[in-house]
JSON list of C-alpha atoms in Angstrom, two decimals:
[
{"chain": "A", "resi": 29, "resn": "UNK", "atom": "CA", "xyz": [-43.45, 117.66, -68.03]},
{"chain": "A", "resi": 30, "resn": "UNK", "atom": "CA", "xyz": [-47.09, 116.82, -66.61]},
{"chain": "A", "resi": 31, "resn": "UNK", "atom": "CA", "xyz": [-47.22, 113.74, -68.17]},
{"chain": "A", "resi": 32, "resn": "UNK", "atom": "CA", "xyz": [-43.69, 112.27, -66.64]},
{"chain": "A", "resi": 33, "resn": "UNK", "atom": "CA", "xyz": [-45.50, 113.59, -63.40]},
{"chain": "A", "resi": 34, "resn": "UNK", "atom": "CA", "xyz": [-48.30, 111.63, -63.83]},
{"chain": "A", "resi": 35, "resn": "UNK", "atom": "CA", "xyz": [-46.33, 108.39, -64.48]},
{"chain": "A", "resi": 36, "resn": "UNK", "atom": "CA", "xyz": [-44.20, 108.65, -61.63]},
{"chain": "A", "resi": 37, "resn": "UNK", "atom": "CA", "xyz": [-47.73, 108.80, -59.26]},
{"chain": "A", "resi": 38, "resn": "UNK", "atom": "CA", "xyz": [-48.70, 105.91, -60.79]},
{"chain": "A", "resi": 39, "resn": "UNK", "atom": "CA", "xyz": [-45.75, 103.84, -60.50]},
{"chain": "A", "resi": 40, "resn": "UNK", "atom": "CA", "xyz": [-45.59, 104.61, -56.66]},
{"chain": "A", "resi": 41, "resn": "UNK", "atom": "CA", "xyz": [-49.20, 103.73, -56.40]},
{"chain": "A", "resi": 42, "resn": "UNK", "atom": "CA", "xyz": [-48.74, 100.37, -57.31]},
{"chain": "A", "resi": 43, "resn": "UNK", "atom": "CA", "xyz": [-45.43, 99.62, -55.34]},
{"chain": "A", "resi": 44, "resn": "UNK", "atom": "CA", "xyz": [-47.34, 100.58, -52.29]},
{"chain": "A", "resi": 45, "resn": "UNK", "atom": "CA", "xyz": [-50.48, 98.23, -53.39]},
{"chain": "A", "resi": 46, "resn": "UNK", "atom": "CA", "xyz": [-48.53, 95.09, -53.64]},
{"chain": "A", "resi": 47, "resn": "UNK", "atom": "CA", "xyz": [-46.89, 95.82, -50.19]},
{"chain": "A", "resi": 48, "resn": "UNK", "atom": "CA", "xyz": [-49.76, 95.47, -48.01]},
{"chain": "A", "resi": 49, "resn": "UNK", "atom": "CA", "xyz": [-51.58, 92.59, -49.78]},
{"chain": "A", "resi": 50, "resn": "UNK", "atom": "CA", "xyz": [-51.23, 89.10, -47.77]},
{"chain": "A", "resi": 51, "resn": "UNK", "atom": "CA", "xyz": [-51.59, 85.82, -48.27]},
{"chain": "A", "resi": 52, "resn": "UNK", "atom": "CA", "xyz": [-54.47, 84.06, -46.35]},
{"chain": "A", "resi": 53, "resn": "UNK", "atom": "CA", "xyz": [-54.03, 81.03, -44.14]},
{"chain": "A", "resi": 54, "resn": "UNK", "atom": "CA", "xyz": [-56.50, 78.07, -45.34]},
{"chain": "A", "resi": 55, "resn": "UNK", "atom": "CA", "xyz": [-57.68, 75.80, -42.00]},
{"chain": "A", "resi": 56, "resn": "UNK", "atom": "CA", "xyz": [-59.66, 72.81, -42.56]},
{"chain": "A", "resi": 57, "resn": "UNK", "atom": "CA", "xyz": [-60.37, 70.38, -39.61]},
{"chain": "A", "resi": 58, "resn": "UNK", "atom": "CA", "xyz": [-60.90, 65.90, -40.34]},
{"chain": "A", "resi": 59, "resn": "UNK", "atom": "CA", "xyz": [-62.44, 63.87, -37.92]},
{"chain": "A", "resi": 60, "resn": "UNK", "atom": "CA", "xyz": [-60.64, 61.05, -36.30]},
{"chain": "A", "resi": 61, "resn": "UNK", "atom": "CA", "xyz": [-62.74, 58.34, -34.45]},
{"chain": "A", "resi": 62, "resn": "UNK", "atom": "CA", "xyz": [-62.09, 54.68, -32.93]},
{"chain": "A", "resi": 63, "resn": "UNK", "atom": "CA", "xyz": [-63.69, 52.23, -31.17]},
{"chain": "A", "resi": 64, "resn": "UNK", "atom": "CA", "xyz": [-62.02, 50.38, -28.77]},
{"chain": "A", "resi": 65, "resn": "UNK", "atom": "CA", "xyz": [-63.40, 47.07, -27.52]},
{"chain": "A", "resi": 66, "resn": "UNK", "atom": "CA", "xyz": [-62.25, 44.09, -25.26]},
{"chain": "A", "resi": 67, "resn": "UNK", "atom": "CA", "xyz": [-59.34, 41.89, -25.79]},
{"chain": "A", "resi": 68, "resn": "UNK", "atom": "CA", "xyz": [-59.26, 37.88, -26.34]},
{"chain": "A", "resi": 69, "resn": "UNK", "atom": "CA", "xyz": [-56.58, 35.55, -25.73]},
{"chain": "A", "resi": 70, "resn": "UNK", "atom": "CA", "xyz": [-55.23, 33.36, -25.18]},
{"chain": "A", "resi": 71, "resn": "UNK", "atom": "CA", "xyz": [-52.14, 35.66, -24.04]},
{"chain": "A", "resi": 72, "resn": "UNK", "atom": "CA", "xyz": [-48.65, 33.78, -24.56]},
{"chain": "A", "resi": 73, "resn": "UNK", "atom": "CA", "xyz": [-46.54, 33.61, -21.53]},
{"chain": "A", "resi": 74, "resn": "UNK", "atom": "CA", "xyz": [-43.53, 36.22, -21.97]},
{"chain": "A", "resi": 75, "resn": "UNK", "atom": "CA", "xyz": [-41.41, 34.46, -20.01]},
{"chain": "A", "resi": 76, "resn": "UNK", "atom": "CA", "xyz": [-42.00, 31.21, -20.10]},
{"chain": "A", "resi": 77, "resn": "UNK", "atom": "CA", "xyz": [-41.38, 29.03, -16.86]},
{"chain": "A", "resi": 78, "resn": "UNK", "atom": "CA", "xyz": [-39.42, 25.70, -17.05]},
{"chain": "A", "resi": 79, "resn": "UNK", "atom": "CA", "xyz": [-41.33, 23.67, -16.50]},
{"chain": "A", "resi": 80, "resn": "UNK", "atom": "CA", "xyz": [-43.87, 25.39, -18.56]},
{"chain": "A", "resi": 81, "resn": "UNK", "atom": "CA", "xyz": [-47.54, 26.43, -16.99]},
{"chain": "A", "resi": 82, "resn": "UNK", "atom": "CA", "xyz": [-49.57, 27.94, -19.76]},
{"chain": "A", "resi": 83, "resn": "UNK", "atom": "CA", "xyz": [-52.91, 27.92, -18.88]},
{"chain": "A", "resi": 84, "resn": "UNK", "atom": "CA", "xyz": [-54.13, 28.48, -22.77]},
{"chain": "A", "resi": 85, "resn": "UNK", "atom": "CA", "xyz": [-56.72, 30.79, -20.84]},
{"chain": "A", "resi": 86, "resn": "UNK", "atom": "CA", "xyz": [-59.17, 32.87, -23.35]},
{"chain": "A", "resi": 87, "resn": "UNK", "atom": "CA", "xyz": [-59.42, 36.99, -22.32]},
{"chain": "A", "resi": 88, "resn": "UNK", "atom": "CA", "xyz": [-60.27, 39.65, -22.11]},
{"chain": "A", "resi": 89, "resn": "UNK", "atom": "CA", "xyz": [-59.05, 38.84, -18.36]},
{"chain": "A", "resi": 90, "resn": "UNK", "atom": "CA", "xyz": [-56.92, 35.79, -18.14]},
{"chain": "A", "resi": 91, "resn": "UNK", "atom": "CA", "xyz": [-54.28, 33.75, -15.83]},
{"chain": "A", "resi": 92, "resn": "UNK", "atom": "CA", "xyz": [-51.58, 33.41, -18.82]},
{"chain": "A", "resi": 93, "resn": "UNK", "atom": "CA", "xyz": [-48.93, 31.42, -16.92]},
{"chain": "A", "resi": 94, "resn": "UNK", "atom": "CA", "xyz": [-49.01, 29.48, -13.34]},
{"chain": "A", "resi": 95, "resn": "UNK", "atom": "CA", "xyz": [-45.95, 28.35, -11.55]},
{"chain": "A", "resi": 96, "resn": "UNK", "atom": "CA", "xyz": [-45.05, 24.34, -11.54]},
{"chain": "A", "resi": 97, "resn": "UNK", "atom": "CA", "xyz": [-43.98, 23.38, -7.61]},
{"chain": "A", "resi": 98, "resn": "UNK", "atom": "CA", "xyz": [-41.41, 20.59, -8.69]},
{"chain": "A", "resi": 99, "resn": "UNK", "atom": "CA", "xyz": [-39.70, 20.50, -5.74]},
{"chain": "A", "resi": 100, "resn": "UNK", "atom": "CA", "xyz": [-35.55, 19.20, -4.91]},
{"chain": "A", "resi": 101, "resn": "UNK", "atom": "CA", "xyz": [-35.73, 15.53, -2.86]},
{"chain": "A", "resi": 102, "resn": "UNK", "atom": "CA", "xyz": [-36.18, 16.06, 0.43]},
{"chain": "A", "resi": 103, "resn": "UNK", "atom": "CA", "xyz": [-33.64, 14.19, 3.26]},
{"chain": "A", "resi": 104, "resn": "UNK", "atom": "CA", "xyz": [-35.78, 13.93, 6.32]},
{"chain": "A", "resi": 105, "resn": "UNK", "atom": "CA", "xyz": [-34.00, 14.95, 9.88]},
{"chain": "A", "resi": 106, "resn": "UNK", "atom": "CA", "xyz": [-34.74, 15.45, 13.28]},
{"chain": "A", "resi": 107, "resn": "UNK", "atom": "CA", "xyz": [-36.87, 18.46, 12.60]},
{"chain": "A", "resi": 108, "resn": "UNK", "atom": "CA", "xyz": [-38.10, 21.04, 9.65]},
{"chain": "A", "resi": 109, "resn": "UNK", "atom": "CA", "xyz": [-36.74, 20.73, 6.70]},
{"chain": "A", "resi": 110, "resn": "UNK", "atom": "CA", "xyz": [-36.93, 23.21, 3.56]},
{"chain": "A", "resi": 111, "resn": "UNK", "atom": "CA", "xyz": [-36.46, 22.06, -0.13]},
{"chain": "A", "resi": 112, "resn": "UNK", "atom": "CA", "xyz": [-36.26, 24.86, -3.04]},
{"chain": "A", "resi": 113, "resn": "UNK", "atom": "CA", "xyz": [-37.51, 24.25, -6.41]},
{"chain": "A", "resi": 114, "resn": "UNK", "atom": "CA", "xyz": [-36.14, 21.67, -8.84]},
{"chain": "A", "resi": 115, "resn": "UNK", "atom": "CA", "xyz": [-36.01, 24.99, -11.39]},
{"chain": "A", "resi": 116, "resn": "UNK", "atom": "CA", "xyz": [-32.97, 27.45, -11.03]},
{"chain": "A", "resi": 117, "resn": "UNK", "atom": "CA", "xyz": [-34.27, 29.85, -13.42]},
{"chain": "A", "resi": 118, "resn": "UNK", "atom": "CA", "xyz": [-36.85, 32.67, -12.76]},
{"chain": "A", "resi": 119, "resn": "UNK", "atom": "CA", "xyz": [-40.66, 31.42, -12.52]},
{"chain": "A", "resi": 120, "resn": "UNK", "atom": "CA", "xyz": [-43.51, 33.44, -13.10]},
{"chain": "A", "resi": 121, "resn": "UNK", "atom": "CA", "xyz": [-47.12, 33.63, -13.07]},
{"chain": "A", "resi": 122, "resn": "UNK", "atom": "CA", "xyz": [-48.46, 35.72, -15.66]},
{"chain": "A", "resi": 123, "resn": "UNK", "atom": "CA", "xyz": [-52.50, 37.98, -16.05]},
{"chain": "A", "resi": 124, "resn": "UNK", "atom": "CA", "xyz": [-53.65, 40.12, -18.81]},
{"chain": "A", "resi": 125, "resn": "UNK", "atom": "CA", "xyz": [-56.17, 42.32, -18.24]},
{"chain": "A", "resi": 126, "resn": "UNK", "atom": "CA", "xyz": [-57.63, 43.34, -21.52]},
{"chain": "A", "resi": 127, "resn": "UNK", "atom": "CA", "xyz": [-61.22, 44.38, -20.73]},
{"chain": "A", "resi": 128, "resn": "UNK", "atom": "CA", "xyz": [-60.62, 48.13, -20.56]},
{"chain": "A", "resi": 129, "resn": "UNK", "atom": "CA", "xyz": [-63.30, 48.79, -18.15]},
{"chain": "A", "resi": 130, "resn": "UNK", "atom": "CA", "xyz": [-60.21, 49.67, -14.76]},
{"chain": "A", "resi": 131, "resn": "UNK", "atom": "CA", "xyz": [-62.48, 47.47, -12.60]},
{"chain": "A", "resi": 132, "resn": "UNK", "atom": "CA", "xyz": [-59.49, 45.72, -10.92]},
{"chain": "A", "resi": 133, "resn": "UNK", "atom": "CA", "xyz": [-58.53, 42.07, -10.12]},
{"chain": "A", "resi": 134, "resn": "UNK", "atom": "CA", "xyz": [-57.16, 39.75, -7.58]},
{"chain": "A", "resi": 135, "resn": "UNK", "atom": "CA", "xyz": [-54.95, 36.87, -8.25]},
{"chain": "A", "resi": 136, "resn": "UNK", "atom": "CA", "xyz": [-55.38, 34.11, -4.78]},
{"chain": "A", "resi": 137, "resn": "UNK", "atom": "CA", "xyz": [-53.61, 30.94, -4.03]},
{"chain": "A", "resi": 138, "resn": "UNK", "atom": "CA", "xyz": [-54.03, 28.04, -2.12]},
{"chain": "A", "resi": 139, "resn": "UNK", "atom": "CA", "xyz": [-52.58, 24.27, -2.07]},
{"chain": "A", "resi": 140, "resn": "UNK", "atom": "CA", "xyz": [-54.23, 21.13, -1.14]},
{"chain": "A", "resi": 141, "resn": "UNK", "atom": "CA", "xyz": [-52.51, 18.67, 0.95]},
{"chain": "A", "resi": 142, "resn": "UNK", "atom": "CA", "xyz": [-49.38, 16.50, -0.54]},
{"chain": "A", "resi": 143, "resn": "UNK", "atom": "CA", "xyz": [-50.17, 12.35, -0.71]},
{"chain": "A", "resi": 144, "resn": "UNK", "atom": "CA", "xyz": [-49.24, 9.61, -2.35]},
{"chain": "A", "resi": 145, "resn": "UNK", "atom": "CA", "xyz": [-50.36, 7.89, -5.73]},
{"chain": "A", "resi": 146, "resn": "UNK", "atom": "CA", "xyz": [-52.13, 5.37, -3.57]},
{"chain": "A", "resi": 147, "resn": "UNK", "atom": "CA", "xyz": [-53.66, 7.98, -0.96]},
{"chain": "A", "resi": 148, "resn": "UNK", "atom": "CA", "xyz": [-52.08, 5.81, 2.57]},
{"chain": "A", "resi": 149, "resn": "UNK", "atom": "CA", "xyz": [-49.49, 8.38, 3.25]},
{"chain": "A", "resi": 150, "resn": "UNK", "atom": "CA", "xyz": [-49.74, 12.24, 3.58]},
{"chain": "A", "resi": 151, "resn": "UNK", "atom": "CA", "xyz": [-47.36, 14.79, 3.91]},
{"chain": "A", "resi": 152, "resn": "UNK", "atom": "CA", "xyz": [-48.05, 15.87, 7.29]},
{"chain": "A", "resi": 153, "resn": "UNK", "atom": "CA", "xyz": [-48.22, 19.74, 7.78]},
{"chain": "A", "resi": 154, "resn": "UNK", "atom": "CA", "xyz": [-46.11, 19.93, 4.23]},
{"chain": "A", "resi": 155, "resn": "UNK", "atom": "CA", "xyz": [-46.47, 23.67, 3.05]},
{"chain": "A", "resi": 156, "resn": "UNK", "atom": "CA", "xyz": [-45.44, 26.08, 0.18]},
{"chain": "A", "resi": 157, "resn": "UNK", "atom": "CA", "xyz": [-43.82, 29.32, 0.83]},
{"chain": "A", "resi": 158, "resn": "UNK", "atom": "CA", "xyz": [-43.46, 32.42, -2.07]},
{"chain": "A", "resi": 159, "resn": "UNK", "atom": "CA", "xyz": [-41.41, 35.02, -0.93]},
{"chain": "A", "resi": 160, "resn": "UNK", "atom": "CA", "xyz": [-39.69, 37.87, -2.28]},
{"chain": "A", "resi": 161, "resn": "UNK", "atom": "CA", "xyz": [-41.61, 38.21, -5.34]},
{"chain": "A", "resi": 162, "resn": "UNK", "atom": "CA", "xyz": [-41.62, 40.83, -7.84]},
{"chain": "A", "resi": 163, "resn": "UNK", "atom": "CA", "xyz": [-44.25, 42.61, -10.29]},
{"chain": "A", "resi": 164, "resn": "UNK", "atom": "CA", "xyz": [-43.37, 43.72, -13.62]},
{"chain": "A", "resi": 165, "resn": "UNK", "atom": "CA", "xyz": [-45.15, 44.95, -16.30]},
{"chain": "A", "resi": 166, "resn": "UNK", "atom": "CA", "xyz": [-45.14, 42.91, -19.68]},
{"chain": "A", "resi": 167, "resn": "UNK", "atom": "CA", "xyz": [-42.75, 44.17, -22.59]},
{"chain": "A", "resi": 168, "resn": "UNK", "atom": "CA", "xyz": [-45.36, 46.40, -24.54]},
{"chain": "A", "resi": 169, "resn": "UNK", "atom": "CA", "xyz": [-47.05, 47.37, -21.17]},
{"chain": "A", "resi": 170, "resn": "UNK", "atom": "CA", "xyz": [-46.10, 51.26, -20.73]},
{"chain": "A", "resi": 171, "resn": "UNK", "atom": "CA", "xyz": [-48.25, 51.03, -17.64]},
{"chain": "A", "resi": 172, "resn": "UNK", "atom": "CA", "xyz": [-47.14, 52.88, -14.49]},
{"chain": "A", "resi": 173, "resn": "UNK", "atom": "CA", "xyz": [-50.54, 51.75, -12.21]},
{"chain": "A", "resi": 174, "resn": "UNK", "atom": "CA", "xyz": [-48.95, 48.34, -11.31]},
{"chain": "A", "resi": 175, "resn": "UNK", "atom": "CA", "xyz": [-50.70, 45.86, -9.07]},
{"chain": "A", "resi": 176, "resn": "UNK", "atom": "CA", "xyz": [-49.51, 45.32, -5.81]},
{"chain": "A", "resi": 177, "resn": "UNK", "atom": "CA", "xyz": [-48.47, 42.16, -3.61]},
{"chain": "A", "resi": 178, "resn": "UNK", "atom": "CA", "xyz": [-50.28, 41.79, -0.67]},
{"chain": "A", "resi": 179, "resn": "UNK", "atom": "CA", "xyz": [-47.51, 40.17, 1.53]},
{"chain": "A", "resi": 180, "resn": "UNK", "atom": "CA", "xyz": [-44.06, 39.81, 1.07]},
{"chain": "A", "resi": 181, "resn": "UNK", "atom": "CA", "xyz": [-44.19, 36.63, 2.43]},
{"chain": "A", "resi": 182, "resn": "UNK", "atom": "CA", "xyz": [-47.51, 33.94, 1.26]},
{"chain": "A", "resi": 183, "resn": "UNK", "atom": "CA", "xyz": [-47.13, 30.39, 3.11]},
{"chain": "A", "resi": 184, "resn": "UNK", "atom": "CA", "xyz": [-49.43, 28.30, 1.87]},
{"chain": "A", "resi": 185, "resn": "UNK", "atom": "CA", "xyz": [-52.92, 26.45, 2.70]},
{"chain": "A", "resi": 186, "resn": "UNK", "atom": "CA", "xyz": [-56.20, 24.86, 1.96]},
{"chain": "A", "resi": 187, "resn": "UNK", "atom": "CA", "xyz": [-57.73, 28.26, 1.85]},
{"chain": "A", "resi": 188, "resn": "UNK", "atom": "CA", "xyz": [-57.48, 31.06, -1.00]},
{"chain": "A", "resi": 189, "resn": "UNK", "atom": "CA", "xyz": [-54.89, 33.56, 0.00]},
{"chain": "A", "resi": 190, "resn": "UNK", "atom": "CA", "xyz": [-54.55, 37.20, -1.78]},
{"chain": "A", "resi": 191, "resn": "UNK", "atom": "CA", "xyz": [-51.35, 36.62, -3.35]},
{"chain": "A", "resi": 192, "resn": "UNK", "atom": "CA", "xyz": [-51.75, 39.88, -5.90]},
{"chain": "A", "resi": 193, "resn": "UNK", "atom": "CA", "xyz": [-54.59, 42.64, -6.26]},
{"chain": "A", "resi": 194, "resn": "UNK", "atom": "CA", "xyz": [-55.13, 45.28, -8.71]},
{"chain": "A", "resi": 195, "resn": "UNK", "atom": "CA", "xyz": [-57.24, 48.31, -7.09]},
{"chain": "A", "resi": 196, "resn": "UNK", "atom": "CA", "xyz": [-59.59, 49.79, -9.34]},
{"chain": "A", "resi": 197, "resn": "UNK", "atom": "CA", "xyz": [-57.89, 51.50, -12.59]},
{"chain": "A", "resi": 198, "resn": "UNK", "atom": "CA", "xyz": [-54.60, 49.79, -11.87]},
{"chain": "A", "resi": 199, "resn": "UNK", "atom": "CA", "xyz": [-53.50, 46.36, -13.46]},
{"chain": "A", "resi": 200, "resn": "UNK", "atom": "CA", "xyz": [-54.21, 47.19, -16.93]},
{"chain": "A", "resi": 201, "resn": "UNK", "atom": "CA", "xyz": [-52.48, 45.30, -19.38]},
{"chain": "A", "resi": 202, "resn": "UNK", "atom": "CA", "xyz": [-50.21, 42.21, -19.16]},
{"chain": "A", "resi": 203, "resn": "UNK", "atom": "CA", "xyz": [-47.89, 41.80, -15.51]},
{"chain": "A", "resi": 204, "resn": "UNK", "atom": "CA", "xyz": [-45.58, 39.31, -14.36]},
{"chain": "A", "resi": 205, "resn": "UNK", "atom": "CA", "xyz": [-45.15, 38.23, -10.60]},
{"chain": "A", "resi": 206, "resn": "UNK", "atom": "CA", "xyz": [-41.55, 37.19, -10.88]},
{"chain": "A", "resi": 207, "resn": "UNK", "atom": "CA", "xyz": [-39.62, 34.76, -8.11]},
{"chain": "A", "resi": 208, "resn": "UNK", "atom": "CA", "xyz": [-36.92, 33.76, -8.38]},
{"chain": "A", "resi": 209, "resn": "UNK", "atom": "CA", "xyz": [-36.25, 30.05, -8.59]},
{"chain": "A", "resi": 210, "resn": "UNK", "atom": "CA", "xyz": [-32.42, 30.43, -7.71]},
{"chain": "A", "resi": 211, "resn": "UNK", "atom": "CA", "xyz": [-32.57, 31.56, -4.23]},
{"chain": "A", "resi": 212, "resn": "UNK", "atom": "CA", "xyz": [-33.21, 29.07, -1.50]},
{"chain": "A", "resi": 213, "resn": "UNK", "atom": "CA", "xyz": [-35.92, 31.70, -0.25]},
{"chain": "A", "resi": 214, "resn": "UNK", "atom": "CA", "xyz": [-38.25, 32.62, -2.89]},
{"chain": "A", "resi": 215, "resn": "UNK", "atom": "CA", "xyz": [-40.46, 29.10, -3.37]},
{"chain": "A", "resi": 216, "resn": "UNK", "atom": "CA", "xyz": [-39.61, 26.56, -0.75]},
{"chain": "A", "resi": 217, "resn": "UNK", "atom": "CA", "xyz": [-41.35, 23.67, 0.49]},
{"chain": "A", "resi": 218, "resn": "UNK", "atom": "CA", "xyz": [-41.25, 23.28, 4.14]},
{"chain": "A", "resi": 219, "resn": "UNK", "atom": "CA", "xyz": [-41.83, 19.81, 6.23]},
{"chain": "A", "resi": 220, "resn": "UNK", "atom": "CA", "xyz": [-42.02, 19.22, 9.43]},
{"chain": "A", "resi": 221, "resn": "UNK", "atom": "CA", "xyz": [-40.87, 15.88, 11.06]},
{"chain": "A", "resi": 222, "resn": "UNK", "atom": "CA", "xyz": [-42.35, 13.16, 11.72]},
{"chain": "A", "resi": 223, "resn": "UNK", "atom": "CA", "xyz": [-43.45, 12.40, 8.52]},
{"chain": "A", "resi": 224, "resn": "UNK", "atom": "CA", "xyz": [-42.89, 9.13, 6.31]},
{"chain": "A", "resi": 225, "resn": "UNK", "atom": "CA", "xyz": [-40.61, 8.57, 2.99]},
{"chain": "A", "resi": 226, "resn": "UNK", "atom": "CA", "xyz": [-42.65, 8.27, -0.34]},
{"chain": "A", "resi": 227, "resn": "UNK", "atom": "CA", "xyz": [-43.19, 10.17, -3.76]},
{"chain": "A", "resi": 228, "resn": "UNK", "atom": "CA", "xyz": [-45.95, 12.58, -2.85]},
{"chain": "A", "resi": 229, "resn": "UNK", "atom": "CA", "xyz": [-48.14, 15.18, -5.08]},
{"chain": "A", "resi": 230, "resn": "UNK", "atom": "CA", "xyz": [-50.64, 17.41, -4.46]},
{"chain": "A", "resi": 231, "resn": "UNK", "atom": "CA", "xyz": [-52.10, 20.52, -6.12]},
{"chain": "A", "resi": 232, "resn": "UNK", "atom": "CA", "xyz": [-51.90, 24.13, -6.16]},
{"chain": "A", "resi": 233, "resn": "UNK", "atom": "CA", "xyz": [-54.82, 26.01, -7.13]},
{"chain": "A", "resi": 234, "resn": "UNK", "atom": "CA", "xyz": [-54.66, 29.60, -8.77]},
{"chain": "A", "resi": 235, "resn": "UNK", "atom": "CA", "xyz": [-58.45, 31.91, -8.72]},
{"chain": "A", "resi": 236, "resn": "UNK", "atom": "CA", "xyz": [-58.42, 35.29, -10.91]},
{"chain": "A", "resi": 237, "resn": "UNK", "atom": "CA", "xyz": [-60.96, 37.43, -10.17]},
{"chain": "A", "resi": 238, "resn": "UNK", "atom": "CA", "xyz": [-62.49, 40.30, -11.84]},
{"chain": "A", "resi": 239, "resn": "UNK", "atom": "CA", "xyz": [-62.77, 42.77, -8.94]},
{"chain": "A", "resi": 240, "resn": "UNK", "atom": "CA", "xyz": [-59.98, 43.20, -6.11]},
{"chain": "A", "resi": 241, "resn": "UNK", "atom": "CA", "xyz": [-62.34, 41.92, -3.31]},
{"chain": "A", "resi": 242, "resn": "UNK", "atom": "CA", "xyz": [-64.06, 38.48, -4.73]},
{"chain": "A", "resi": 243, "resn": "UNK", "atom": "CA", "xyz": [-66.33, 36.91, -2.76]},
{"chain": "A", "resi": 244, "resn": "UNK", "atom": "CA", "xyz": [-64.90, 32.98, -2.75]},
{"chain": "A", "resi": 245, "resn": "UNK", "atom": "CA", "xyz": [-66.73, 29.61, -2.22]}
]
C-alpha cells in the first residue's frame, strides 16, 4: 500500500514540473547601413516635347528638357496679333534635382529679340507669353514638396524672369512644368503692328540655379 502511495506522488510531481517550464524567446539584432551620394545624368525627358529639347545636361542638378518656340505664321493686321505654337501636343520643360542636399533651385527665362537671317529686319516689340502652366512630379517621384510657379502668367524679355523656384527642401527629384500646346493661351507669341513681313528667329534662354534666389549677370 505505501509503495502505490509513493508512486502516485511522484507521478503528480512531474505533471506539475513540465507545466510551468517555458520556452525562451531568442532576439538577435543586424546592422543595416547605406550611403547615399549624388546623382548624375543625363536625366531623359519623360515626356518628350515635339519638337524635341533635350538638353543632354549631366546632374546631380540638371535642365532635362527645354521648350522649342516654333511658332504658327503670323497674318499681320491693323494691330496685335497672337500666334500659338506650331505643336498641339503638351510641351514641357523638365529639372532633376539629384544632389540630396534640399538646398533649392530656380528655373528663369528670358528671350532675345526676333530678326532675320540677314540681321536688317527685327521683330519689333515681338514677345513670348507662358501661361497656365502646370507642375508635376516625374513618374517615380513620390514627392509631395513640389516647386512652385512664380506667376501664372510670364511674358517674356531680354531679362531673366523667375519662371519656377524650389524653396529650400522642396523640388527634390525629377518635375515637369507642363503647358499645354493646344490652347491658344498657354505659349503665344504676341506682335504688335507696325512691323515688316520676313522669316524671323531669335532665342530663348533657360538659367537653373542651385539656390531659389541666384544672383544673375
Amino acid at each position: 500500500m505505501k509503495k502505490a502511495i509513493l508512486a502516485t506522488i511522484l507521478l503528480s510531481a512531474g505533471v506539475l514540473l513540465t507545466s510551468v517550464v517555458q520556452a525562451e524567446d531568442k532576439v538577435a539584432d543586424s546592422d543595416a547601413s547605406v550611403k547615399v551620394t549624388a546623382g548624375s545624368g543625363p536625366v531623359d525627358p519623360e515626356d518628350p516635347n515635339n519638337p524635341g529639347g533635350e538638353t543632354g545636361q549631366n546632374g546631380p542638378l540638371s535642365l532635362d528638357q527645354v521648350i522649342q518656340f516654333e511658332f504658327a505664321d503670323l497674318k499681320l493686321s491693323g494691330g496685335s496679333t497672337s500666334v500659338p505654337l506650331k505643336a498641339t501636343t503638351m510641351q514641357n520643360a523638365q529639372v532633376t534635382d539629384a544632389r540630396g542636399t534640399g538646398a533649392g533651385w530656380q528655373l528663369q527665362v528670358k528671350q532675345s529679340e526676333l530678326q532675320t537671317s540677314d540681321q536688317t529686319k527685327t521683330l519689333k516689340g515681338a514677345q513670348i507669353n507662358l501661361a497656365n502652366a502646370v507642375v508635376a512630379a516625374g513618374r517615380t517621384n513620390t514627392s509631395t514638396d513640389a516647386p512652385t510657379m512664380n506667376t501664372a502668367s510670364l511674358a517674356l524679355n531680354e531679362n531673366y524672369q523667375p519662371l519656377t523656384t524650389a524653396v529650400a527642401q522642396t523640388g527634390l527629384g525629377t518635375w515637369l512644368i507642363k503647358y499645354n500646346a493646344d490652347s491658344t493661351n498657354d505659349i503665344t507669341l504676341k506682335v504688335p503692328a507696325g512691323n515688316l513681313i520676313g522669316d524671323y528667329t531669335g532665342t530663348v534662354t533657360w538659367q537653373l540655379s542651385d539656390s531659389p534666389t541666384p544672383t544673375n549677370p
